[in-house]
C-alpha angles and dihedrals in degrees: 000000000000131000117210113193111203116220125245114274127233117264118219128232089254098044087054096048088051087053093039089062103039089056092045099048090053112033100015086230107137120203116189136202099282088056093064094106090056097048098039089051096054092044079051099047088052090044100062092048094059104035107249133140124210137025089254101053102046076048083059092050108053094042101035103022106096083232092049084104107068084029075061101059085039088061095039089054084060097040095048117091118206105185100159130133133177107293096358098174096030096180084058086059094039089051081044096056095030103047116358094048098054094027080061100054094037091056087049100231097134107078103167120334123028107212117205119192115198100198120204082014084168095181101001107256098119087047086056095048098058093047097055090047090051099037086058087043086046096055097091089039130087081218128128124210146224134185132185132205123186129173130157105235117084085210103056088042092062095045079051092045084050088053085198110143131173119246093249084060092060096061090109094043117092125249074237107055088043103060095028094050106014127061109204128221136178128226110181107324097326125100126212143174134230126196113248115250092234093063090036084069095069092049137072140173131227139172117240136171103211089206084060112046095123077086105050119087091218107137142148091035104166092191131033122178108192108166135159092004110091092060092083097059128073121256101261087053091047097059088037091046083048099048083053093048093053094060094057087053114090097232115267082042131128146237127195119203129178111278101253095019096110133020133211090350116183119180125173101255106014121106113195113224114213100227115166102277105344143096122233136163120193111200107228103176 
């Protein structure tokens, strides 16, 4: 028996723009033109699964279908890139340990708990990292801490919930970090690294949607961390996604943003720290 793979088809200019601003109206995620490969691969790759030909009709189907819901998620879960890694953006850690958390403390705007939100946390490693870096700041401090992590995909939030990592994920991550706050463990010949339940208890995990946080009950945050994600949004949804951001944040609060990611932003009630390489917002009203 043969089986005969048919290629992927071309995807018009108009089949890309409906796609384009479905995308972008539920997730804010924007795909261009020169994304079109991307986009049109992993519609492709969905269609196929489910038997559909043409752009338009698996379109029909996952706004219209009554199971276009759940075929939905199962497409977000393709279109959502979750490059991270431990310490990503290490100056933004180094500012964290060196100025906000003792500005914090000094100004005396943490009373009894600090909460930390790692937004677009995809499997975890920037929420860890955080953790690590405040649980060490916290040693000298009766202060509790809690630190969230949201991400959109169900997938990348399970691999975060595991907190099972391999040994070449852990370059950034200090000889320190690793034996105080992760236990190791082979399989095979491969070596990997759990963290520890103790630190686990500070952390939890939630899906969010960023372009719907009007419906999410997250407040009084005191620390966000919201990097490489918003290069991924145009600029109008930038500025809309960071205002909202701004009123989950205490004042005196800060927000931490990638470095590029935004220029010339100006929000209402946010005042930009210049901090080596690193791009911080502290909310002042």
């Amino acid at each position: 028996m043969t089986i005969i793979v048919l290629p992927k088809p071309q995807i018009s200019n108009n089949e890309l723009q409906l796609w384009q601003l479905l995308i972008e109206d539920r997730c804010g995620l924007y795909f261009g033109v020169n994304k079109s490969e991307f986009v049109s691969s992993k519609l492709w790759q969905r269609m196929k699964f489910v038997g559909i030909e043409g752009y338009n009709n698996y379109y029909n189907y996952v706004v219209f279908n009554p199971k276009g819901k759940e075929e939905w998620k199962n497409l977000v879960e393709l279109l959502v890139i979750n490059e991270t890694s431990f310490f990503r953006h290490n100056p933004s850690f180094n500012a964290l340990a060196s100025y906000i958390f003792p500005k914090l403390i000094n100004d005396g705007q943490i009373k009894t708990t600090i909460n930390v939100w790692s937004a677009g946390c995809s499997t975890g490693e920037e929420t860890y990292s955080l953790t690590f870096t405040l649980l060490d700041l916290l040693e000298n401090y009766n202060l509790q801490l809690n630190v969230l992590g949201t991400d959109l995909s169900d997938i990348v939030l399970e691999k975060a919930k595991s907190a099972v990592y391999k040994l070449n994920s852990l370059k950034s991550v200090n000889p320190y970090y690793k034996e105080k706050y992760m236990d190791f463990f082979k399989e095979g010949n491969q070596i990997f690294y759990k963290i520890k339940d103790s630190v686990k208890t500070f952390v939890r995990f939630a899906k969010v949607n960023l372009i719907e946080l009007i419906d999410y009950p997250i407040k009084e945050q005191d620390i966000i961390f919201c990097q490489n994600v918003l290069i991924y949004f145009r600029q109008q949804q930038k500025v809309k996604l960071i205002k909202e951001l701004s009123q989950k944040i205490n004042l005196g609060g800060f927000l931490f943003l990638g470095p590029g990611e935004v220029v010339e932003l100006k929000v209402d009630g946010l005042q930009k720290l210049t901090i080596n390489d690193c791009l911080i917002y502290q909310r002042i009203k």
